[in-house]
Amino acid sequence: MIRGIAKGMGTTLRMLFRQKSTIEYPDKKKARSARFRGRHELRRYDNGLEMCIGCELCQVSCPAAAITVMAAENDPQNPHSPGERYAYVYEIDMLRCIFCGLCEEACPTEALHLTQEYELADYTREALIYGRDRLVNKEPSHFRVPENVYPKYDGRKAVDVL
Amino acid sequence: MEMTNGQFFVTTIDKFVRWAQKSSIWPLTFGLACCAIEMMNLVGPRYDAARFGSEVMRASPRQADLMIVSGRLSLKMVPVIQQVYQQMPEPKWVIAMGACASSGGIFDNYAIVQGVDRVLPVDVYVPGCPPTPDAVLHAIMKLKESIAQGRAKGGVMAREA
């Protein structure tokens, strides 16, 4: 019996000097893998234009119906995006979102991107509906406007028929 | 607490009580689905919620302060969760962990309650499917913050002086 206890305590003693597996969370954060999907962001081209063209494909692809996109036509003199339209309402309900990344895959301009940020807890449901103010990046990214994709756009012409 | 009426002695006690409350939040296991797997990690050695005063998960509601609702709440479960919540001593708090507990998530159907805040007063919502244990630790820290500031009422009915 004494041998058994000694053996058990020996294991305890050995573990005592081992390196601790605890991650001291608020001070040290666990490194996420490159594929980790966290909070969404809408990126900008390097000239400051939004990459999102308001095509609503992310809204269609979302299995949880968490995304709301409403598109408006760009003013050719002062455009928000290089395309004809831009998303003047872009809302993601973070509590509905399951972070599957289908929206990111659906995005034809690579505007939508899921970042590594995961600390999103909040006190109300309303505070977790992220609008344009929190989704659209302030800083431009390194992406350049693809010149061959967007034709020159200076207002819609077909409207003149009426 | 209802002691707050601006006098020095009582407000100091009030502050002390809040400090005591926020420093030992023992969670109740209310694992309903896959989020519970991440919730189990919370008390494991890697994330170790004991560092924040959440010493152990309690299986009995009589010994718990915080209910972590992890998983989708079905309509049939509502009387159970309400009874368990009523069995917890005051002050008590609720964290809705994950998309399903917070808002129903992808299960927008007749069987799933669209967010536990339909039946319980929720203090902190955690997005994610499931949220990582770090995200839940962040939510616990947010809850402690709101207890210290006296914003989280802790399930105590509002007693205005």
mmCIF file with all atom_site columns, C-alpha atoms in Angstrom, chain A residues 21-26 29-30 32 36 63-64 93-99 118-125 128, chain B residues 45-47 51-52 99 102-106 114 117 123-125 127-129 132 134-135 138-139 142 145-146 151:
data_model
loop_
_atom_site.group_PDB
_atom_site.id
_atom_site.type_symbol
_atom_site.label_atom_id
_atom_site.label_alt_id
_atom_site.label_comp_id
_atom_site.label_asym_id
_atom_site.label_entity_id
_atom_site.label_seq_id
_atom_site.pdbx_PDB_ins_code
_atom_site.Cartn_x
_atom_site.Cartn_y
_atom_site.Cartn_z
_atom_site.occupancy
_atom_site.B_iso_or_equiv
_atom_site.pdbx_formal_charge
_atom_site.auth_seq_id
_atom_site.auth_comp_id
_atom_site.auth_asym_id
_atom_site.auth_atom_id
_atom_site.pdbx_PDB_model_num
ATOM 1  C CA . SER A 1 21  ? -0.334  24.226 -19.766 1.00 0.00 ? 21  SER A CA 1
ATOM 2  C CA . THR A 1 22  ? -2.447  27.217 -18.674 1.00 0.00 ? 22  THR A CA 1
ATOM 3  C CA . ILE A 1 23  ? -2.605  30.143 -21.083 1.00 0.00 ? 23  ILE A CA 1
ATOM 4  C CA . GLU A 1 24  ? -2.694  33.314 -18.973 1.00 0.00 ? 24  GLU A CA 1
ATOM 5  C CA . TYR A 1 25  ? -5.591  34.554 -21.041 1.00 0.00 ? 25  TYR A CA 1
ATOM 6  C CA . PRO A 1 26  ? -6.012  38.337 -20.804 1.00 0.00 ? 26  PRO A CA 1
ATOM 7  C CA . LYS A 1 29  ? -3.574  35.169 -26.034 1.00 0.00 ? 29  LYS A CA 1
ATOM 8  C CA . LYS A 1 30  ? -3.554  31.873 -27.788 1.00 0.00 ? 30  LYS A CA 1
ATOM 9  C CA . ARG A 1 32  ? -5.172  31.358 -33.726 1.00 0.00 ? 32  ARG A CA 1
ATOM 10 C CA . PHE A 1 36  ? -9.650  31.016 -37.901 1.00 0.00 ? 36  PHE A CA 1
ATOM 11 C CA . PRO A 1 63  ? -27.408 29.965 -43.834 1.00 0.00 ? 63  PRO A CA 1
ATOM 12 C CA . ALA A 1 64  ? -28.438 31.819 -40.698 1.00 0.00 ? 64  ALA A CA 1
ATOM 13 C CA . ASP A 1 93  ? -26.251 40.157 -36.649 1.00 0.00 ? 93  ASP A CA 1
ATOM 14 C CA . MET A 1 94  ? -23.263 38.689 -34.819 1.00 0.00 ? 94  MET A CA 1
ATOM 15 C CA . LEU A 1 95  ? -25.506 36.611 -32.580 1.00 0.00 ? 95  LEU A CA 1
ATOM 16 C CA . ARG A 1 96  ? -27.147 34.875 -35.546 1.00 0.00 ? 96  ARG A CA 1
ATOM 17 C CA . CYS A 1 97  ? -23.870 34.429 -37.378 1.00 0.00 ? 97  CYS A CA 1
ATOM 18 C CA . ILE A 1 98  ? -22.298 30.994 -37.094 1.00 0.00 ? 98  ILE A CA 1
ATOM 19 C CA . PHE A 1 99  ? -18.952 32.097 -38.578 1.00 0.00 ? 99  PHE A CA 1
ATOM 20 C CA . TYR A 1 118 ? -13.074 36.679 -31.301 1.00 0.00 ? 118 TYR A CA 1
ATOM 21 C CA . GLU A 1 119 ? -13.699 38.826 -28.206 1.00 0.00 ? 119 GLU A CA 1
ATOM 22 C CA . LEU A 1 120 ? -17.155 40.013 -29.143 1.00 0.00 ? 120 LEU A CA 1
ATOM 23 C CA . ALA A 1 121 ? -19.249 39.531 -25.987 1.00 0.00 ? 121 ALA A CA 1
ATOM 24 C CA . ASP A 1 122 ? -21.630 42.362 -25.163 1.00 0.00 ? 122 ASP A CA 1
ATOM 25 C CA . TYR A 1 123 ? -24.503 43.235 -22.868 1.00 0.00 ? 123 TYR A CA 1
ATOM 26 C CA . THR A 1 124 ? -27.387 43.705 -25.298 1.00 0.00 ? 124 THR A CA 1
ATOM 27 C CA . ARG A 1 125 ? -28.559 42.088 -28.497 1.00 0.00 ? 125 ARG A CA 1
ATOM 28 C CA . LEU A 1 128 ? -24.179 43.039 -31.421 1.00 0.00 ? 128 LEU A CA 1
ATOM 29 C CA . PRO B 2 45  ? -6.101  23.317 -17.172 1.00 0.00 ? 45  PRO B CA 1
ATOM 30 C CA . ARG B 2 46  ? -5.543  25.247 -20.387 1.00 0.00 ? 46  ARG B CA 1
ATOM 31 C CA . TYR B 2 47  ? -8.107  28.002 -19.866 1.00 0.00 ? 47  TYR B CA 1
ATOM 32 C CA . ARG B 2 51  ? -7.997  32.152 -12.047 1.00 0.00 ? 51  ARG B CA 1
ATOM 33 C CA . PHE B 2 52  ? -11.013 34.474 -12.262 1.00 0.00 ? 52  PHE B CA 1
ATOM 34 C CA . ALA B 2 99  ? -25.459 31.802 -31.430 1.00 0.00 ? 99  ALA B CA 1
ATOM 35 C CA . SER B 2 102 ? -28.341 34.145 -27.761 1.00 0.00 ? 102 SER B CA 1
ATOM 36 C CA . SER B 2 103 ? -30.707 34.382 -30.687 1.00 0.00 ? 103 SER B CA 1
ATOM 37 C CA . GLY B 2 104 ? -31.638 30.950 -32.026 1.00 0.00 ? 104 GLY B CA 1
ATOM 38 C CA . GLY B 2 105 ? -28.806 30.944 -34.557 1.00 0.00 ? 105 GLY B CA 1
ATOM 39 C CA . ILE B 2 106 ? -29.546 28.984 -37.695 1.00 0.00 ? 106 ILE B CA 1
ATOM 40 C CA . GLN B 2 114 ? -35.257 32.350 -30.367 1.00 0.00 ? 114 GLN B CA 1
ATOM 41 C CA . ASP B 2 117 ? -33.676 36.175 -23.186 1.00 0.00 ? 117 ASP B CA 1
ATOM 42 C CA . ASP B 2 123 ? -26.550 39.671 -18.715 1.00 0.00 ? 123 ASP B CA 1
ATOM 43 C CA . VAL B 2 124 ? -23.916 38.930 -21.354 1.00 0.00 ? 124 VAL B CA 1
ATOM 44 C CA . TYR B 2 125 ? -24.247 37.521 -24.874 1.00 0.00 ? 125 TYR B CA 1
ATOM 45 C CA . PRO B 2 127 ? -21.357 35.339 -30.310 1.00 0.00 ? 127 PRO B CA 1
ATOM 46 C CA . GLY B 2 128 ? -19.713 32.339 -31.930 1.00 0.00 ? 128 GLY B CA 1
ATOM 47 C CA . CYS B 2 129 ? -20.651 28.868 -33.062 1.00 0.00 ? 129 CYS B CA 1
ATOM 48 C CA . THR B 2 132 ? -13.840 29.644 -28.048 1.00 0.00 ? 132 THR B CA 1
ATOM 49 C CA . ASP B 2 134 ? -11.241 32.544 -24.480 1.00 0.00 ? 134 ASP B CA 1
ATOM 50 C CA . ALA B 2 135 ? -14.362 34.294 -25.732 1.00 0.00 ? 135 ALA B CA 1
ATOM 51 C CA . HIS B 2 138 ? -13.889 37.483 -21.985 1.00 0.00 ? 138 HIS B CA 1
ATOM 52 C CA . ALA B 2 139 ? -17.633 37.368 -21.344 1.00 0.00 ? 139 ALA B CA 1
ATOM 53 C CA . LYS B 2 142 ? -17.302 41.665 -18.964 1.00 0.00 ? 142 LYS B CA 1
ATOM 54 C CA . GLU B 2 145 ? -17.012 44.601 -14.923 1.00 0.00 ? 145 GLU B CA 1
ATOM 55 C CA . SER B 2 146 ? -20.741 45.211 -14.971 1.00 0.00 ? 146 SER B CA 1
ATOM 56 C CA . ARG B 2 151 ? -25.158 47.539 -13.707 1.00 0.00 ? 151 ARG B CA 1
#
